[in-house]
mmCIF file of the C-alpha atoms, coordinates in Angstrom:
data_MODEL
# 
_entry.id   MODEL 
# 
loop_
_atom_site.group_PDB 
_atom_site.id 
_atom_site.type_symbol 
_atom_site.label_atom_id 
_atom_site.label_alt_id 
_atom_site.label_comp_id 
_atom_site.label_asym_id 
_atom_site.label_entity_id 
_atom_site.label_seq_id 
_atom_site.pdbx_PDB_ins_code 
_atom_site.Cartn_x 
_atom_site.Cartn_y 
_atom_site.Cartn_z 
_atom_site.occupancy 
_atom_site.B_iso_or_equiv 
_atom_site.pdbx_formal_charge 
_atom_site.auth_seq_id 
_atom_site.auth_comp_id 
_atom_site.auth_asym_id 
_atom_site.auth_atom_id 
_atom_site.pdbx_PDB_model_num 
ATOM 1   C CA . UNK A 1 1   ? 145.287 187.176 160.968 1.00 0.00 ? 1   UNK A CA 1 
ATOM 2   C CA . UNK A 1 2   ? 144.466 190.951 161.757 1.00 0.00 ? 2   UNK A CA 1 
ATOM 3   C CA . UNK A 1 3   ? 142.589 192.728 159.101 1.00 0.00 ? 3   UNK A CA 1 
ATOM 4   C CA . UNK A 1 4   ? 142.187 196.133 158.847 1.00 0.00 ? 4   UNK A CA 1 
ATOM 5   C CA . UNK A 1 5   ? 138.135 198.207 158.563 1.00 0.00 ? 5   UNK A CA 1 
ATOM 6   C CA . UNK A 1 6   ? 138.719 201.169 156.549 1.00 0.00 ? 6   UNK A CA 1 
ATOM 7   C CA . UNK A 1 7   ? 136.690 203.873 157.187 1.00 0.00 ? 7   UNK A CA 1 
ATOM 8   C CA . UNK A 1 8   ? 133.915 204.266 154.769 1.00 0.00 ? 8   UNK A CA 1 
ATOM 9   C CA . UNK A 1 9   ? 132.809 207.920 155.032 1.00 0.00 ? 9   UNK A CA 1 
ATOM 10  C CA . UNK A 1 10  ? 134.742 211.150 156.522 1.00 0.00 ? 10  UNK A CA 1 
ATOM 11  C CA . UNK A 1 11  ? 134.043 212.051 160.117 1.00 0.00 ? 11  UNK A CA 1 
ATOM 12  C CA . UNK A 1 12  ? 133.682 212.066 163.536 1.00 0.00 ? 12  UNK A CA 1 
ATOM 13  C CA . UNK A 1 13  ? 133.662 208.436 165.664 1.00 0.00 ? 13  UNK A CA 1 
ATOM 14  C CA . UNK A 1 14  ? 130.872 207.659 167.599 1.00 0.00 ? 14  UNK A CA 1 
ATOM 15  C CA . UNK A 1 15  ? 130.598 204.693 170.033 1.00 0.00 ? 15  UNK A CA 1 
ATOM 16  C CA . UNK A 1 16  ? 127.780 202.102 168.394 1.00 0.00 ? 16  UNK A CA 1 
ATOM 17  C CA . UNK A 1 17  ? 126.022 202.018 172.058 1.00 0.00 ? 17  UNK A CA 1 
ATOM 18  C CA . UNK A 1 18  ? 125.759 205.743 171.573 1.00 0.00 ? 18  UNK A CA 1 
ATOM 19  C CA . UNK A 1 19  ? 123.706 205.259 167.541 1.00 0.00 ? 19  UNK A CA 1 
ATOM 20  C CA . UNK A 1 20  ? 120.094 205.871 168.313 1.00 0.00 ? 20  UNK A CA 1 
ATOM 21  C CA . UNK A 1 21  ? 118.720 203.164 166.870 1.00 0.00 ? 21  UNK A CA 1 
ATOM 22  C CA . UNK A 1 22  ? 118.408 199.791 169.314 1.00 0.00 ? 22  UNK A CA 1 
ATOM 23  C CA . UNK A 1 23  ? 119.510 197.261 166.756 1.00 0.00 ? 23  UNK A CA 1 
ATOM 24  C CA . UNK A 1 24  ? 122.731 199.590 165.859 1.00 0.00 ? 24  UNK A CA 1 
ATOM 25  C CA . UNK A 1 25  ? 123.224 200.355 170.034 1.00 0.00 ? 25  UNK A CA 1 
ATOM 26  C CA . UNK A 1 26  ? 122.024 196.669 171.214 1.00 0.00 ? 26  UNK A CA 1 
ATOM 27  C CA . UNK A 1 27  ? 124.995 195.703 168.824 1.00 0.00 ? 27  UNK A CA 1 
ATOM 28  C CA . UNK A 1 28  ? 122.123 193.043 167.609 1.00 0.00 ? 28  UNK A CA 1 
ATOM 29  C CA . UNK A 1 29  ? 123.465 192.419 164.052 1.00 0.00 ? 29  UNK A CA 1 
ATOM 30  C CA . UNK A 1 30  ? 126.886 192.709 165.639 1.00 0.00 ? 30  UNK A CA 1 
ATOM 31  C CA . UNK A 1 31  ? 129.720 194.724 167.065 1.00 0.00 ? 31  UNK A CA 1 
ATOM 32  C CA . UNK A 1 32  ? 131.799 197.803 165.460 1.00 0.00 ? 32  UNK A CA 1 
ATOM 33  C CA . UNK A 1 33  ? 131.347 201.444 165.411 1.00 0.00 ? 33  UNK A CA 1 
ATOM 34  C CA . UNK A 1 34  ? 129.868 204.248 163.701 1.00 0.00 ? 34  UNK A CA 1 
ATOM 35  C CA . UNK A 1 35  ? 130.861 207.575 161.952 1.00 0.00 ? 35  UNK A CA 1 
ATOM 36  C CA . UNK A 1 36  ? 128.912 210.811 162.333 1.00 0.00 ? 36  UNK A CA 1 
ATOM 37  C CA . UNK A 1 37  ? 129.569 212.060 158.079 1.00 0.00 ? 37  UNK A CA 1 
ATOM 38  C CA . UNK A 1 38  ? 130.373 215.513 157.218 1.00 0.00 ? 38  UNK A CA 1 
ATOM 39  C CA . UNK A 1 39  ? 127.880 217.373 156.076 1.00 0.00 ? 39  UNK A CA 1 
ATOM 40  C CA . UNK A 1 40  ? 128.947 220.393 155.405 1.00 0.00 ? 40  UNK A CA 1 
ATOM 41  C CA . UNK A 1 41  ? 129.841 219.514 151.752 1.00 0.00 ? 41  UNK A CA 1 
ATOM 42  C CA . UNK A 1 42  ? 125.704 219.330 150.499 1.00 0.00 ? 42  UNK A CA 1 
ATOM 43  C CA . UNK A 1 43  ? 127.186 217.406 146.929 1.00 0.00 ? 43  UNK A CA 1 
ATOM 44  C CA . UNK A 1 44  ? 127.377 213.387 146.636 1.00 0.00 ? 44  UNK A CA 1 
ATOM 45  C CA . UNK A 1 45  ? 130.038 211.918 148.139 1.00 0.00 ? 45  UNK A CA 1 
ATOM 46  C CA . UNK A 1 46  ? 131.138 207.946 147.697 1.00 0.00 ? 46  UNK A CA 1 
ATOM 47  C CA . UNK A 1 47  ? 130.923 205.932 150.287 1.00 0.00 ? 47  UNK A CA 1 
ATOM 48  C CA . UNK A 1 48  ? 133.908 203.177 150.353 1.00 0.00 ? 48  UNK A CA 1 
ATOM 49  C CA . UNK A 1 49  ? 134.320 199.550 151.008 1.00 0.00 ? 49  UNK A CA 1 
ATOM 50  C CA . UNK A 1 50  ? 135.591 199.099 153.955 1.00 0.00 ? 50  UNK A CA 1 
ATOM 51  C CA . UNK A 1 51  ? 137.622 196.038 153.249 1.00 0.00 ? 51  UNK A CA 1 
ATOM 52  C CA . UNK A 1 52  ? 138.542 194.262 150.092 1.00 0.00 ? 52  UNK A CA 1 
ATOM 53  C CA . UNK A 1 53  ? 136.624 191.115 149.406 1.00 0.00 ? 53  UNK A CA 1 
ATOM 54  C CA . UNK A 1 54  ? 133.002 190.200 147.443 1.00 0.00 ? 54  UNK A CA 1 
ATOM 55  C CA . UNK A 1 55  ? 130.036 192.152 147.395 1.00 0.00 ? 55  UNK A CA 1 
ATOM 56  C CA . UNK A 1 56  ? 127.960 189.997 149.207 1.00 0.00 ? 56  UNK A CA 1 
ATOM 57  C CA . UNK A 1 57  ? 124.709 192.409 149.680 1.00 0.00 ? 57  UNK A CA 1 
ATOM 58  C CA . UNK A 1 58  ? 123.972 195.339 148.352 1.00 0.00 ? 58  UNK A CA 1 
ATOM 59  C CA . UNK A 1 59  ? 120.842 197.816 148.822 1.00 0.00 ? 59  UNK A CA 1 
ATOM 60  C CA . UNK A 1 60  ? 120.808 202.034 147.799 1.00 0.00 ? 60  UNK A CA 1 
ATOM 61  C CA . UNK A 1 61  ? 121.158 202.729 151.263 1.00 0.00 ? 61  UNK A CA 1 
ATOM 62  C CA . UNK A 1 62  ? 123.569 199.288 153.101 1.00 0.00 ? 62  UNK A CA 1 
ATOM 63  C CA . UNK A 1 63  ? 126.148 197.242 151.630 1.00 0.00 ? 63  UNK A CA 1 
ATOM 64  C CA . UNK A 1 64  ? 128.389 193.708 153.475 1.00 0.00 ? 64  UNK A CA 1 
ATOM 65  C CA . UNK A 1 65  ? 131.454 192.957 152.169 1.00 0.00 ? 65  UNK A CA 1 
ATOM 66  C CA . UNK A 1 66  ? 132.844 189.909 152.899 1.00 0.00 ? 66  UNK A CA 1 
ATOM 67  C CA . UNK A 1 67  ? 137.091 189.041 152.765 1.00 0.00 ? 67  UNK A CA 1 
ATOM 68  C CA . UNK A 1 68  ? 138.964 185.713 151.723 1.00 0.00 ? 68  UNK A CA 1 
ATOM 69  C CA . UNK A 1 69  ? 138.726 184.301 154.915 1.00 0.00 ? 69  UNK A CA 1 
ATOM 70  C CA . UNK A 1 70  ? 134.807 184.846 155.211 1.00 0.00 ? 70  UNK A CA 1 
ATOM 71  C CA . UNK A 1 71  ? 134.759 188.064 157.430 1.00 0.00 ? 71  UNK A CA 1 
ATOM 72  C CA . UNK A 1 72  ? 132.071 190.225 156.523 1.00 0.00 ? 72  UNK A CA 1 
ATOM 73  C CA . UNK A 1 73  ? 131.375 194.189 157.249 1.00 0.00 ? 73  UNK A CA 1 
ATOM 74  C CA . UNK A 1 74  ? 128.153 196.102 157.083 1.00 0.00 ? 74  UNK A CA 1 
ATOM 75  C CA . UNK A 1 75  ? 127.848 199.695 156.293 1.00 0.00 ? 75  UNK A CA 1 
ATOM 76  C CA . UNK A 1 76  ? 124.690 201.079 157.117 1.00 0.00 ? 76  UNK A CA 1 
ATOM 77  C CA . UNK A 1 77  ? 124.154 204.901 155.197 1.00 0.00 ? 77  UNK A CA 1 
ATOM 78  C CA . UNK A 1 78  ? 122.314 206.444 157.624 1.00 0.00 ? 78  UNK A CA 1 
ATOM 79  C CA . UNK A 1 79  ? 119.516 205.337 160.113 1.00 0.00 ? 79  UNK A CA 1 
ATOM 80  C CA . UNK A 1 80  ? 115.635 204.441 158.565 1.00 0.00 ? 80  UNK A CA 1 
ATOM 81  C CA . UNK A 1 81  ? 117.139 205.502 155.481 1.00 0.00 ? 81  UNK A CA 1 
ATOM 82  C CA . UNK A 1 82  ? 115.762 201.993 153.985 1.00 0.00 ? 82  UNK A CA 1 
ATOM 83  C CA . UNK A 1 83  ? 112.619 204.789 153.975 1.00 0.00 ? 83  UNK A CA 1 
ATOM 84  C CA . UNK A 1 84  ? 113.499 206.863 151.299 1.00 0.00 ? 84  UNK A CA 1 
ATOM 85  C CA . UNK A 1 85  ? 113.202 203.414 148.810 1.00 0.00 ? 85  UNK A CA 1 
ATOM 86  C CA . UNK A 1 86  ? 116.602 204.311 147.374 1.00 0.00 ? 86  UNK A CA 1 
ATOM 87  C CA . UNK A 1 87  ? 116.182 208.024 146.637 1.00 0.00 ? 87  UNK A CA 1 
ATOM 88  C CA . UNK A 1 88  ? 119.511 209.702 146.986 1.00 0.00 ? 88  UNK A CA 1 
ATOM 89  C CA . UNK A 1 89  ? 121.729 206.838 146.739 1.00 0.00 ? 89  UNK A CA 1 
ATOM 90  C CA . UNK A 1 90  ? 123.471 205.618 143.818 1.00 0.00 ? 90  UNK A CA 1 
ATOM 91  C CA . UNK A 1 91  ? 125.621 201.771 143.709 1.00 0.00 ? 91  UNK A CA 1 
ATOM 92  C CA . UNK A 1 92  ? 128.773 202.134 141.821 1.00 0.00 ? 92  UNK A CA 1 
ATOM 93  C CA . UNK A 1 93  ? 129.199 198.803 142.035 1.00 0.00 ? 93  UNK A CA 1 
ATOM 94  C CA . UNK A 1 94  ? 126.921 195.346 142.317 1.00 0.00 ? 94  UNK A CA 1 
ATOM 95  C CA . UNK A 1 95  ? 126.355 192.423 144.180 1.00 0.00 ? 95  UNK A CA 1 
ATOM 96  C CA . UNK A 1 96  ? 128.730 189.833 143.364 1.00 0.00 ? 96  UNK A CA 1 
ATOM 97  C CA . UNK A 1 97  ? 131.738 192.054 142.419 1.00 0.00 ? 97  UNK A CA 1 
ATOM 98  C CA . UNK A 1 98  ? 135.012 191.619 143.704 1.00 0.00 ? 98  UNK A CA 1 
ATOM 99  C CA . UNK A 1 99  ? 136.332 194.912 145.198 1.00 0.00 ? 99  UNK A CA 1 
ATOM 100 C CA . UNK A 1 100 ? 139.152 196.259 146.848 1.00 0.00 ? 100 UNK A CA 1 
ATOM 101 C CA . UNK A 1 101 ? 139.065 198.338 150.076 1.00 0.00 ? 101 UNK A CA 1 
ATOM 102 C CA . UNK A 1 102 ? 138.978 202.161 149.759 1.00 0.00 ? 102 UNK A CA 1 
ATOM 103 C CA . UNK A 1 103 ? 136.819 201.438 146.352 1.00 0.00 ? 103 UNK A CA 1 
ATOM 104 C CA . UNK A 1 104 ? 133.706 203.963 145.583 1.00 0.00 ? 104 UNK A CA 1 
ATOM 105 C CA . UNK A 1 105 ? 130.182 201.519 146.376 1.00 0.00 ? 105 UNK A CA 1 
ATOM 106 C CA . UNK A 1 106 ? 127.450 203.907 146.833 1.00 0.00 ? 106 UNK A CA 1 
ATOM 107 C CA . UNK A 1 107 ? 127.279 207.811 146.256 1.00 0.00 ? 107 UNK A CA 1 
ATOM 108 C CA . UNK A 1 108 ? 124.776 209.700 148.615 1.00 0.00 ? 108 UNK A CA 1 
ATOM 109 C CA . UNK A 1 109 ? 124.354 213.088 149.998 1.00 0.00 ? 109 UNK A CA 1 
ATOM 110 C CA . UNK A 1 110 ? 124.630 212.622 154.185 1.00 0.00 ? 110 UNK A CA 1 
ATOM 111 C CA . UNK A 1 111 ? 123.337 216.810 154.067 1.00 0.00 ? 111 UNK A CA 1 
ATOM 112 C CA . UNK A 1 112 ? 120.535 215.514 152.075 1.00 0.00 ? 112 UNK A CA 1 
ATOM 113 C CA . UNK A 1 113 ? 119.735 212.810 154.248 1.00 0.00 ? 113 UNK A CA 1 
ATOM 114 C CA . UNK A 1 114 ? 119.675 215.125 157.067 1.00 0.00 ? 114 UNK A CA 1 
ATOM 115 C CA . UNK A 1 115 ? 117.590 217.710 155.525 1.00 0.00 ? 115 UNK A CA 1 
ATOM 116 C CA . UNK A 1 116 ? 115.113 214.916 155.190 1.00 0.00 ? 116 UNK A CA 1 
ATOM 117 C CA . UNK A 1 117 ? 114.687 214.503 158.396 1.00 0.00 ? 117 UNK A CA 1 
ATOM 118 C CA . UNK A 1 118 ? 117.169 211.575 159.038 1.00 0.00 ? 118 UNK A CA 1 
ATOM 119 C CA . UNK A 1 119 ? 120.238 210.732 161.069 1.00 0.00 ? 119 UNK A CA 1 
ATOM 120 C CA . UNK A 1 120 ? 122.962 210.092 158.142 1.00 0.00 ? 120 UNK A CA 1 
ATOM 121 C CA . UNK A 1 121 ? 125.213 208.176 160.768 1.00 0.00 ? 121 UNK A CA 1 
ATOM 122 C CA . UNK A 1 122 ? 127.020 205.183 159.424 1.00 0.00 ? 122 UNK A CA 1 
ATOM 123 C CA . UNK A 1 123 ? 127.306 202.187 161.580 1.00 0.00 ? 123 UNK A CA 1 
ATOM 124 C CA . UNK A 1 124 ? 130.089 200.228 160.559 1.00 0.00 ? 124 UNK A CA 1 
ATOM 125 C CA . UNK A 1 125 ? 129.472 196.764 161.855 1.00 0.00 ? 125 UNK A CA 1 
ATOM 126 C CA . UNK A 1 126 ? 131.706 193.170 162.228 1.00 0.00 ? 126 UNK A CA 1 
ATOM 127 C CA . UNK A 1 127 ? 129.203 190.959 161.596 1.00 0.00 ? 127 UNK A CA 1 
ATOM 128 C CA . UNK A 1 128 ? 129.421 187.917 163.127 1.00 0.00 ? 128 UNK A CA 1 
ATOM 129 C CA . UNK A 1 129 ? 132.263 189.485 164.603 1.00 0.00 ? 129 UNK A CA 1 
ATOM 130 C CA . UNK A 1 130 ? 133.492 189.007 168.738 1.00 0.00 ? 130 UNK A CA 1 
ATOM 131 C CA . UNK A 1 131 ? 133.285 192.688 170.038 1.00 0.00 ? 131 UNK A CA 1 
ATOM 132 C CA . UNK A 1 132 ? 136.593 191.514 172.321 1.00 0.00 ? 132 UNK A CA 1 
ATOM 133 C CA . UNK A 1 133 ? 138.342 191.038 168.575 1.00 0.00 ? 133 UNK A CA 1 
ATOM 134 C CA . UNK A 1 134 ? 138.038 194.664 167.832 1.00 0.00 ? 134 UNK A CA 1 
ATOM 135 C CA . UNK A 1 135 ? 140.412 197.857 168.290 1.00 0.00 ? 135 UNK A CA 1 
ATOM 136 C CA . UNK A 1 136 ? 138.553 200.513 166.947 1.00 0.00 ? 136 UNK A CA 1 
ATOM 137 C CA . UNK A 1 137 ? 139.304 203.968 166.915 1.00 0.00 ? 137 UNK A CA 1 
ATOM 138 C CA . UNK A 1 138 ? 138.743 205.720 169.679 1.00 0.00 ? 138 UNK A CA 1 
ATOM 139 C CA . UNK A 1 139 ? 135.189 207.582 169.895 1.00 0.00 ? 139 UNK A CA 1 
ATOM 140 C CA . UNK A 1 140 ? 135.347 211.439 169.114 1.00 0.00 ? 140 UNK A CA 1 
ATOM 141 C CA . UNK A 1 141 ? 138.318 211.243 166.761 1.00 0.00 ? 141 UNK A CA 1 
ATOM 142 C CA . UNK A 1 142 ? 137.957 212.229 163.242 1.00 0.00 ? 142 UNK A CA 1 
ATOM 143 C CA . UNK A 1 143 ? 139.084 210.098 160.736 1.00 0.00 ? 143 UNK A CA 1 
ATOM 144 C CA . UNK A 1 144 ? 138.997 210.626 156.960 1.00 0.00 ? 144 UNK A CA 1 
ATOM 145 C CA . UNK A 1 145 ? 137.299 208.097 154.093 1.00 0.00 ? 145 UNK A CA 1 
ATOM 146 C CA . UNK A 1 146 ? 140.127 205.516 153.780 1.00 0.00 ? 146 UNK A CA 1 
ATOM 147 C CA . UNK A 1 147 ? 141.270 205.831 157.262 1.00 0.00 ? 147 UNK A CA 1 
ATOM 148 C CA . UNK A 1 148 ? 142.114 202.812 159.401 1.00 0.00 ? 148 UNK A CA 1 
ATOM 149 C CA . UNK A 1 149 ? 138.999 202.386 161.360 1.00 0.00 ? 149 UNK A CA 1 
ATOM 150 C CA . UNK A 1 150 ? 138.831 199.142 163.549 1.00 0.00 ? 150 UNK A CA 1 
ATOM 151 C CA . UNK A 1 151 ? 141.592 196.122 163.488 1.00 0.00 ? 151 UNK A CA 1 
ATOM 152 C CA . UNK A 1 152 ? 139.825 192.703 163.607 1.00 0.00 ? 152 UNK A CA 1 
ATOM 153 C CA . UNK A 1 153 ? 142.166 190.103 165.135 1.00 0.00 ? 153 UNK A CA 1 
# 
């Protein structure tokens, strides 16, 4: 059965061997993508589950979800961002809680993370996933929170 990764975050696509972080680009936790954020808007924005299913982690600053038929996505809120101890991140929702895709988890500032001195790029990441089980969308394209991001077959 195909499911559907909804984009988490507004913005541009950006192949996950082009992220520069080696455990992101190495595709060591697994394959997907990754979304530059807009950051022209400096307020909080939410950041969204990706798919419906169970909270099955959740951190200020990374969140998996995991579906019905034990599929799991990781969003990653920018890179070294585990840094800044959970400053300027806030969950909207816990681990544990059932939630439906397109649902607020965590509001963040990607402008703030990047004034800090950090890449706010989101990896978006299949875990445990088969990279040659993945359509994402195509790198460069812009896609909007909510937007249909990669199909898992």
């Amino acid at each position: 059965m195909s499911l559907t990764v909804q984009s988490p975050v507004s913005g541009v696509v950006v192949a996950l061997s082009d992220v520069p972080d080696p455990v992101f680009s190495g595709k060591i936790v697994g394959p997907g993508v990754a979304i530059t954020p807009d950051t022209a808007d400096e307020g909080e924005v939410s950041a969204l589950a990706p798919i419906s299913g169970t909270i099955s982690k959740i951190h200020p600053h990374a969140y998996v979800i995991t579906n019905d038929d034990g599929r799991s996505v990781l969003v990653h809120l920018g890179l070294d961002t585990v840094s800044l101890g959970g400053n300027g991140f806030t969950l909207l929702a816990s681990e544990g809680d059932t939630i439906d895709a397109g649902s607020p988890v965590i509001s963040w500032s990607p402008a703030r993370i990047e004034a800090s001195g950090l890449n706010p790029i989101v990896p978006v990441i299949a875990l445990e996933g088969d990279e040659s089980d993945l359509e994402p969308v195509s790198p460069g394209c812009r896609v909007a929170a909510g937007d249909t991001l990669v199909t898992w077959t």
